[in-house]
Amino acid sequence: MSTIEISALRKNFDNVRALDDIDLDVADGESLVVLGPSGSGKSTLLRVIAGLEHPDAGQVRINGADQHGLPAHRRDVAIVFQHFALYPHLSALRNITLGLRHGLKLPAAEADARARDVAARLEITELLHRQPRQMSGGQRQRVALARVLARQAGIVLLDEPMSGLDAQLRQALRVEISEVLRAAGSTTLHVTHDQLDAMAMADRIAVLRDGRIEQLGTPDELYHHPATQFVATFLGTPAMNLFPATRGTDGYHTPFGHFAPTSHDRLTLGIRPENLQLTTDAPLTTEATVTLVESTGDSRIVHLQRTDNRFTLRCSNNTAVHAGDTVTLGCRPTDVLVFTGSEGRTIGTVRQLLQPNLTPSQETLP
């Protein structure tokens, strides 16, 4: 059994708080991704778990045991770094077995057997005799992963291991790494700023912002039910569209019409690009001008502008729309989230909160 339990974890660098009261549990065999922008504390959290940084407060428990004061080499963890960290003068086989022979003190034959077994699973057997300079970036990353898997640690920590790779290779490695780690039964904590990596590889995602967990849940939960405006806009490509709701004496005025007043002073509406449609027959509508149309193969990303609002629509690739067109866009009240306050907390949908005057027949799009 391999578990991680983190409670009230804090870490400061001079006057900067990198981690602020982090509480997080990773279950046995789970793949948990810590997602956030640069400077949010992701790598610091991983390094504290690994024993490469010491927390100022709080506790890290691995397999139920407190790790306070325990050096990195005595923890049941293995790390895949962002920058491979391979010895350039050693072959792939020697890079994989070096820690096994000198760290775990395994006999050479056993170390080689582990390395060859993992290399076969990662389909890099033909690379074992090569040095890193003779490999591509993707091949070096596979060797780095093989080195970690050969160690047979219960917990694998991934520190943005694909950030330097091209898009096609990243997509392939997402699948390969996930399959290998699941087959090995490893408990995985993966830190990244890339929401595509997070959505594809995670059982659960912890969104980190300024050293605090903004929301924790499954990829579907975070995408469809974001707790805050930050989470809503950080997940999704293109990002969620945001529209201001201006409060007047008679309620709120928005690009999608006038809504009833509530007790909240400051509101923002959010709708995902795929939930907009080019239609005049919808519960909520607005007009905008097309500024750019991007084809992505199976769909189009339409960039639009309405007064000082810029936003996007995702539609099918055969939709007839061109730059300069004036179009009407529609959506359902249940698809429009409402955020409030300076922190942008999600308080519901337009249907739940702002009560537009609609008949039941208007609740669905054609």
CSV table of N, CA and C in Angstrom, one decimal, residues 12 42 48 71-72 123 127 155 162 165 193 232 240 249 269 274 299 310 314-315 324 339-340 345:
chain,number,residue,atom,x,y,z
A,12,ASN,N,7.8,28.7,3.5
A,12,ASN,CA,8.1,30.0,3.2
A,12,ASN,C,9.5,30.1,2.6
A,42,LYS,N,3.5,24.5,-7.0
A,42,LYS,CA,3.4,23.1,-7.4
A,42,LYS,C,4.7,22.3,-7.1
A,48,VAL,N,8.9,19.0,-1.2
A,48,VAL,CA,8.7,18.7,0.2
A,48,VAL,C,8.3,17.3,0.4
A,71,PRO,N,15.5,11.7,5.3
A,71,PRO,CA,16.2,12.2,4.1
A,71,PRO,C,15.5,11.6,2.9
A,72,ALA,N,15.8,12.2,1.7
A,72,ALA,CA,15.1,11.8,0.5
A,72,ALA,C,15.4,10.4,0.1
A,123,GLU,N,9.2,0.1,-24.5
A,123,GLU,CA,9.6,-0.1,-25.9
A,123,GLU,C,10.9,0.8,-26.2
A,127,LEU,N,17.4,1.1,-27.2
A,127,LEU,CA,18.2,2.3,-26.8
A,127,LEU,C,19.2,2.0,-25.7
A,155,ILE,N,5.6,5.2,-4.7
A,155,ILE,CA,5.1,6.5,-5.0
A,155,ILE,C,6.0,7.1,-6.1
A,162,MET,N,7.0,16.5,-19.2
A,162,MET,CA,6.8,16.6,-20.7
A,162,MET,C,6.8,18.1,-21.2
A,165,LEU,N,8.7,19.0,-24.6
A,165,LEU,CA,8.4,18.1,-25.7
A,165,LEU,C,7.4,18.8,-26.6
A,193,HIS,N,1.6,22.7,-15.3
A,193,HIS,CA,0.8,23.9,-15.6
A,193,HIS,C,0.0,23.7,-16.8
A,232,ALA,N,-12.5,27.9,-13.4
A,232,ALA,CA,-13.3,27.8,-14.6
A,232,ALA,C,-12.5,28.3,-15.8
A,240,MET,N,-12.9,29.6,-20.8
A,240,MET,CA,-14.3,30.1,-20.6
A,240,MET,C,-14.4,31.6,-20.9
A,249,THR,N,-30.7,49.9,-11.0
A,249,THR,CA,-31.7,49.9,-10.0
A,249,THR,C,-32.8,48.9,-10.3
A,269,LEU,N,-20.6,36.7,-15.6
A,269,LEU,CA,-21.2,35.6,-16.2
A,269,LEU,C,-20.1,34.8,-16.9
A,274,GLU,N,-18.0,26.0,-26.3
A,274,GLU,CA,-18.9,24.9,-26.9
A,274,GLU,C,-20.3,25.0,-26.5
A,299,SER,N,-13.1,21.0,-35.9
A,299,SER,CA,-14.0,22.1,-35.4
A,299,SER,C,-13.4,23.4,-35.8
A,310,ARG,N,-14.4,40.6,-25.9
A,310,ARG,CA,-13.9,39.6,-26.8
A,310,ARG,C,-14.2,38.2,-26.3
A,314,ARG,N,-16.9,27.7,-30.1
A,314,ARG,CA,-16.4,26.4,-30.8
A,314,ARG,C,-17.6,25.8,-31.5
A,315,CYS,N,-17.4,25.6,-32.9
A,315,CYS,CA,-18.5,25.0,-33.7
A,315,CYS,C,-17.9,24.0,-34.6
A,324,GLY,N,-15.7,39.4,-40.2
A,324,GLY,CA,-16.5,40.5,-40.6
A,324,GLY,C,-18.0,40.3,-40.5
A,339,PHE,N,-20.4,34.2,-11.2
A,339,PHE,CA,-19.4,34.3,-10.3
A,339,PHE,C,-19.6,35.7,-9.5
A,340,THR,N,-19.2,35.7,-8.3
A,340,THR,CA,-19.4,36.9,-7.5
A,340,THR,C,-18.2,37.2,-6.6
A,345,ARG,N,-16.1,33.7,-6.7
A,345,ARG,CA,-16.7,32.4,-6.2
A,345,ARG,C,-17.9,32.1,-7.0
